[in-house]
Amino acid sequence: MTALNDQHLVTGVDHVAFPTFDPAATVRFYRDTLGFPVVHSICAAGWGPDDHPDFIHFFFDIGHGDRLAFFYYFGLPKPDTASGKGDVHARFAEDTPDWFVRSRHLALHVRSQEHLLEYRRRLDASEWPVEMQLQHETIESVYTHDPNGYMVEITRALRPVAPQEDLDANLTIDALVDISGPGASLDALLVRKAELIVERAEKWQQALDTRDAPAGMSAGGASAARGRDGALAESPEGPVRS
Amino acid sequence: MTSRLFILDVPENVSLVGVARDLPGVKVTVIGPYFAIESDAPVSIDRRATGMRHAVWYSCVAGLDGWRIAQWDKDALRTEER
């Protein structure tokens, strides 16, 4: 036990790394099309016992100090992407459902529709035009695939996340952990989650109302939580993001 | 026996709760930040009446107490006794 024992200490994505077999196109996509600055690179001779090739590890700034990185290995043959689905790192049979192939992707956040549409404009003027633009009640996104076949999404939220959505996420995940295993189903999850709602939702609301209300007063009702922001450090569900 | 469908109180779900409240025999109560759509008989909620689009419609249910879902498609969300 230390003073840091229960603290959430990480501050974001240092880097997420992918291999590339086409560094020139990767630079055209991320730096020259999207405008992500190159912020770091390592030129290294291969070393070690397992015949590691010489390589370049290079990084793009994706905002907020976070970075998207690539490895280019000299002399490593590119996988055959002529048939099947997927990207240069993960290949799938032709009959694999698209929703599964696309489930692993990188989503980058923007703050406004104006900013989203600016990236759409840049992509549409490039070799990698937007393949899909989607909007529903809570988000708006554009999608394309980078030169390596990795799906990239740029997305904006249409409203801030409400505190009760973090409670709801915690109840969902606790229910999922409880019911996961053979035979797991959405039905079983919703039944378990209802039990957790009965156990915890009222207490959570009281903690929120106590925190937000002026001294001696307590706001009631489900709508009281809507649109509030700020950390809910005393939440029974743990820290809640604003 | 009274059964309940839990719906999180977020702006996208308000129209669904309004439609449910007008159904015969249905009472809407509140438990923390959730609405509970309660009834002694199964309920059927018309999607078009809610004005909800698919992504939100298909993720609007937070919990099932008593009922199971018999239909959840582009037309309706309908519960039945277990």
Coordinates of C-alpha atoms in Angstrom, one line a residue:
Chain A
M1 CA 0.0 0.0 0.0
T2 CA 1.3 3.4 -0.9
A3 CA -0.3 6.9 -1.3
L4 CA -0.7 6.0 -5.0
N5 CA -2.5 2.7 -4.3
D6 CA -5.9 3.7 -5.5
Q7 CA -4.9 6.5 -8.0
H8 CA -5.6 6.4 -11.8
L9 CA -2.1 7.4 -12.9
V10 CA -1.8 7.0 -16.6
T11 CA -2.2 10.1 -18.7
G12 CA -3.1 8.8 -22.2
V13 CA -1.6 6.9 -25.1
D14 CA 2.2 7.2 -25.2
H15 CA 2.1 5.4 -28.5
V16 CA 0.2 2.6 -30.3
A17 CA 2.4 0.8 -32.8
F18 CA 1.7 -0.9 -36.1
P19 CA 3.9 -2.5 -38.7
T20 CA 4.1 -0.9 -42.2
F21 CA 5.4 -2.3 -45.5
D22 CA 4.9 1.0 -47.3
P23 CA 6.5 3.8 -45.3
A24 CA 6.3 6.3 -48.1
A25 CA 2.5 5.9 -48.4
T26 CA 2.1 5.9 -44.6
V27 CA 3.9 9.2 -44.5
R28 CA 1.8 10.6 -47.3
F29 CA -1.4 9.5 -45.4
Y30 CA -0.6 10.6 -41.9
R31 CA 1.8 13.6 -42.4
D32 CA 1.0 15.0 -45.8
T33 CA -2.8 14.3 -46.0
L34 CA -3.9 14.4 -42.4
G35 CA -1.2 16.8 -41.3
F36 CA 0.0 14.8 -38.3
P37 CA 3.6 16.0 -37.5
V38 CA 6.4 13.5 -37.4
V39 CA 7.6 13.8 -33.8
H40 CA 10.1 11.1 -33.2
S41 CA 11.9 8.3 -35.1
I42 CA 14.5 5.7 -34.3
C43 CA 16.8 4.2 -37.0
A44 CA 18.1 1.0 -35.6
A45 CA 20.3 -1.9 -36.7
G46 CA 18.8 -5.2 -36.0
W47 CA 20.2 -7.0 -33.0
G48 CA 19.6 -10.0 -30.8
P49 CA 19.5 -13.7 -31.3
D50 CA 16.4 -14.0 -33.5
D51 CA 17.7 -12.3 -36.7
H52 CA 15.9 -9.1 -36.2
P53 CA 16.0 -6.9 -39.4
D54 CA 17.2 -3.3 -39.4
F55 CA 14.2 -1.1 -38.8
I56 CA 12.8 2.4 -38.6
H57 CA 10.4 3.2 -35.7
F58 CA 8.6 6.4 -36.5
F59 CA 5.9 8.4 -34.7
F60 CA 3.2 10.8 -35.6
D61 CA 1.6 13.3 -33.2
I62 CA -2.1 12.5 -32.9
G63 CA -2.9 15.3 -30.5
H64 CA -2.9 15.7 -26.8
G65 CA 0.8 14.5 -26.7
D66 CA -0.4 11.0 -27.9
R67 CA 1.4 9.3 -30.7
L68 CA 0.8 6.8 -33.5
A69 CA 3.9 4.8 -34.3
F70 CA 5.0 2.5 -37.1
F71 CA 7.7 -0.1 -37.6
Y72 CA 9.3 -0.5 -41.0
Y73 CA 11.6 -3.5 -41.2
F74 CA 14.1 -3.4 -44.1
G75 CA 13.9 -6.5 -46.3
L76 CA 10.8 -8.0 -44.6
P77 CA 8.5 -9.3 -47.4
K78 CA 5.0 -7.8 -47.4
P79 CA 2.2 -10.3 -46.7
D80 CA 0.1 -11.3 -49.6
T81 CA -3.0 -9.1 -49.4
A82 CA -4.3 -10.1 -52.9
S83 CA -7.0 -12.3 -51.4
G84 CA -8.9 -12.4 -48.1
K85 CA -9.6 -9.5 -45.8
G86 CA -7.8 -7.5 -43.2
D87 CA -4.6 -5.4 -43.1
V88 CA -0.9 -6.1 -43.4
H89 CA -0.7 -7.3 -39.8
A90 CA -3.9 -9.4 -39.5
R91 CA -5.3 -11.4 -42.4
F92 CA -8.7 -13.1 -42.5
A93 CA -10.5 -15.5 -44.8
E94 CA -12.8 -14.0 -47.5
D95 CA -15.9 -15.2 -45.6
T96 CA -15.0 -13.4 -42.4
P97 CA -17.8 -10.9 -41.6
D98 CA -16.8 -7.3 -42.2
W99 CA -18.1 -6.2 -38.8
F100 CA -15.5 -8.5 -37.2
V101 CA -12.6 -7.4 -39.5
R102 CA -13.5 -3.7 -38.7
S103 CA -13.9 -4.2 -35.0
R104 CA -10.2 -3.4 -34.4
H105 CA -9.6 0.1 -35.5
L106 CA -8.1 3.4 -34.5
A107 CA -10.5 6.3 -33.6
L108 CA -9.2 9.8 -33.3
H109 CA -11.2 12.5 -31.6
V110 CA -12.0 16.0 -32.8
R111 CA -13.9 18.7 -31.0
S112 CA -16.4 20.0 -33.6
Q113 CA -18.1 19.2 -36.9
E114 CA -16.0 21.9 -38.5
H115 CA -12.9 20.0 -37.5
L116 CA -14.4 16.7 -38.6
L117 CA -15.3 18.1 -42.0
E118 CA -11.8 19.6 -42.4
Y119 CA -10.3 16.1 -42.1
R120 CA -13.0 14.8 -44.4
R121 CA -11.9 17.4 -46.9
R122 CA -8.2 16.5 -46.6
L123 CA -9.0 12.8 -47.1
D124 CA -11.4 13.3 -50.0
A125 CA -8.7 15.2 -51.8
S126 CA -6.2 12.3 -51.3
E127 CA -5.7 8.8 -52.4
W128 CA -7.7 7.6 -49.4
P129 CA -11.1 9.3 -49.6
V130 CA -13.7 8.9 -46.8
E131 CA -15.5 5.6 -47.3
M132 CA -18.3 6.2 -44.9
Q133 CA -19.7 9.1 -42.9
L134 CA -22.0 8.2 -40.1
Q135 CA -24.1 10.3 -37.6
H136 CA -26.5 9.2 -35.0
E137 CA -27.9 10.8 -31.8
T138 CA -24.6 10.8 -29.9
I139 CA -21.6 10.7 -32.4
E140 CA -20.5 11.7 -35.9
S141 CA -17.7 9.8 -37.6
V142 CA -15.8 9.5 -40.9
Y143 CA -14.0 6.3 -41.8
T144 CA -11.3 5.3 -44.2
H145 CA -8.4 2.8 -44.4
D146 CA -4.8 3.8 -44.3
P147 CA -2.3 2.5 -46.8
N148 CA -1.6 -0.5 -44.6
G149 CA -5.3 -1.5 -44.5
Y150 CA -5.8 -0.3 -40.9
M151 CA -9.2 1.3 -40.4
V152 CA -9.1 4.8 -39.2
E153 CA -12.0 6.7 -37.7
I154 CA -12.2 10.4 -36.9
T155 CA -15.1 11.1 -34.5
R156 CA -16.8 13.8 -32.5
A157 CA -19.2 13.5 -29.7
L158 CA -22.5 15.4 -30.1
R159 CA -22.8 16.0 -26.4
P160 CA -20.6 15.5 -23.4
V161 CA -20.6 12.2 -21.6
A162 CA -23.1 12.5 -18.6
P163 CA -22.0 11.2 -15.2
Q164 CA -24.7 8.5 -15.2
E165 CA -23.2 7.0 -18.3
D166 CA -20.1 6.1 -16.4
L167 CA -22.2 4.5 -13.7
D168 CA -24.1 2.6 -16.4
A169 CA -20.8 1.5 -18.0
N170 CA -19.6 0.2 -14.7
L171 CA -22.8 -1.7 -14.1
T172 CA -22.7 -3.2 -17.6
I173 CA -19.1 -4.4 -17.1
D174 CA -19.8 -5.8 -13.7
A175 CA -22.8 -7.7 -15.1
L176 CA -20.7 -8.9 -18.1
V177 CA -18.0 -10.2 -15.7
D178 CA -20.6 -12.0 -13.7
I179 CA -22.3 -13.7 -16.6
S180 CA -19.4 -14.2 -19.0
G181 CA -18.6 -17.8 -19.9
P182 CA -20.4 -20.5 -21.9
G183 CA -23.9 -19.5 -22.8
A184 CA -23.4 -15.8 -22.1
S185 CA -26.1 -13.7 -23.8
L186 CA -27.4 -10.2 -23.9
D187 CA -30.5 -11.4 -22.1
A188 CA -28.5 -12.8 -19.2
L189 CA -26.5 -9.6 -19.0
L190 CA -29.6 -7.4 -18.9
V191 CA -31.1 -9.5 -16.1
R192 CA -28.0 -9.3 -14.0
K193 CA -27.6 -5.6 -14.8
A194 CA -31.2 -5.0 -13.5
E195 CA -30.2 -6.6 -10.2
L196 CA -27.1 -4.2 -10.0
I197 CA -29.3 -1.2 -10.9
V198 CA -31.6 -2.1 -8.0
E199 CA -28.6 -2.5 -5.7
R200 CA -26.6 0.6 -6.6
A201 CA -28.4 3.2 -8.7
E202 CA -30.2 4.9 -5.8
K203 CA -27.1 5.1 -3.7
W204 CA -25.1 6.6 -6.7
Q205 CA -27.8 9.2 -7.2
Q206 CA -27.7 10.2 -3.5
A207 CA -24.0 10.6 -3.6
L208 CA -24.2 12.8 -6.7
D209 CA -27.0 14.9 -5.2
T210 CA -25.1 15.3 -1.9
R211 CA -22.0 16.4 -3.8
D212 CA -23.9 18.9 -6.1
A213 CA -26.5 20.3 -3.8
P214 CA -25.9 23.3 -1.6
A215 CA -25.3 22.4 2.0
G216 CA -28.3 20.8 3.6
M217 CA -30.2 20.4 0.3
S218 CA -30.5 17.5 -2.0
A219 CA -31.8 17.5 -5.6
G220 CA -33.9 14.5 -6.4
G221 CA -35.1 12.7 -9.6
A222 CA -33.4 11.0 -12.4
S223 CA -33.0 14.1 -14.4
A224 CA -31.0 15.8 -11.7
A225 CA -27.8 14.0 -12.9
R226 CA -28.2 15.0 -16.6
G227 CA -25.6 17.4 -18.0
R228 CA -23.6 17.7 -14.9
D229 CA -19.8 17.5 -15.2
G230 CA -16.8 17.3 -12.9
A231 CA -15.2 14.3 -11.2
L232 CA -17.4 12.3 -8.9
A233 CA -14.6 11.2 -6.6
E234 CA -16.9 9.9 -3.9
S235 CA -18.9 7.8 -6.3
P236 CA -19.5 4.2 -5.1
E237 CA -18.5 3.2 -8.6
G238 CA -15.1 4.9 -8.4
P239 CA -13.8 8.0 -10.1
V240 CA -16.1 9.2 -12.8
R241 CA -14.9 11.3 -15.7
S242 CA -16.5 14.6 -16.5
Chain B
M1 CA -46.6 -9.7 -11.2
T2 CA -45.1 -6.3 -12.0
S3 CA -42.1 -6.4 -14.3
R4 CA -39.7 -3.7 -15.2
L5 CA -37.6 -2.4 -18.1
F6 CA -34.8 -0.1 -17.0
I7 CA -33.8 2.8 -19.3
L8 CA -30.9 5.2 -18.5
D9 CA -31.8 8.8 -18.2
V10 CA -29.9 10.4 -21.1
P11 CA -31.4 12.8 -23.6
E12 CA -31.6 10.2 -26.4
N13 CA -33.9 8.0 -24.3
V14 CA -36.4 10.6 -23.2
S15 CA -38.7 10.1 -26.1
L16 CA -38.9 6.4 -25.5
V17 CA -39.8 6.9 -21.9
G18 CA -42.5 9.4 -23.0
V19 CA -44.0 6.8 -25.4
A20 CA -44.0 4.1 -22.8
R21 CA -45.6 6.4 -20.2
D22 CA -48.7 6.8 -22.5
L23 CA -49.2 3.0 -22.9
P24 CA -52.1 1.5 -21.0
G25 CA -51.3 0.0 -17.7
V26 CA -47.7 1.3 -17.7
K27 CA -46.2 3.3 -14.9
V28 CA -42.8 5.0 -15.1
T29 CA -40.8 5.4 -11.9
V30 CA -37.3 6.5 -11.2
I31 CA -34.5 4.6 -9.5
G32 CA -31.3 6.7 -9.4
P33 CA -30.5 7.9 -12.9
Y34 CA -32.7 5.2 -14.5
F35 CA -36.3 5.2 -15.5
A36 CA -38.2 2.0 -14.7
I37 CA -41.0 1.2 -17.2
E38 CA -43.3 -1.0 -15.0
S39 CA -46.4 -3.0 -15.9
D40 CA -48.3 -6.1 -14.9
A41 CA -48.6 -7.1 -18.6
P42 CA -45.8 -7.1 -21.3
V43 CA -45.3 -3.9 -23.2
S44 CA -44.7 -3.1 -26.8
I45 CA -43.0 0.2 -27.7
D46 CA -43.2 1.5 -31.3
R47 CA -39.8 2.6 -32.6
R48 CA -41.2 5.1 -35.0
A49 CA -43.3 6.8 -32.3
T50 CA -40.1 7.3 -30.3
G51 CA -38.3 8.9 -33.3
M52 CA -35.2 7.0 -32.3
R53 CA -32.6 6.0 -34.9
H54 CA -31.0 2.6 -35.0
A55 CA -27.8 2.9 -33.0
V56 CA -29.5 4.4 -30.0
W57 CA -32.7 2.2 -30.4
Y58 CA -30.7 -1.0 -30.2
S59 CA -28.8 0.1 -27.1
C60 CA -31.6 1.7 -25.1
V61 CA -32.4 -1.1 -22.6
A62 CA -30.3 -1.1 -19.4
G63 CA -31.9 -3.9 -17.5
L64 CA -34.7 -6.5 -17.5
D65 CA -36.5 -7.4 -14.3
G66 CA -39.1 -10.1 -14.9
W67 CA -39.6 -9.9 -18.6
R68 CA -37.6 -11.2 -21.5
I69 CA -37.4 -9.4 -24.8
A70 CA -39.6 -11.0 -27.4
Q71 CA -39.0 -8.5 -30.3
W72 CA -36.4 -5.9 -30.8
D73 CA -36.2 -4.8 -34.4
K74 CA -36.8 -1.7 -36.5
D75 CA -40.5 -1.8 -35.7
A76 CA -40.8 -2.4 -32.0
L77 CA -39.4 -3.4 -28.6
R78 CA -41.8 -5.9 -27.1
T79 CA -41.4 -7.8 -23.9
E80 CA -43.0 -11.1 -22.8
E81 CA -43.3 -13.1 -19.6
R82 CA -40.4 -15.5 -18.8

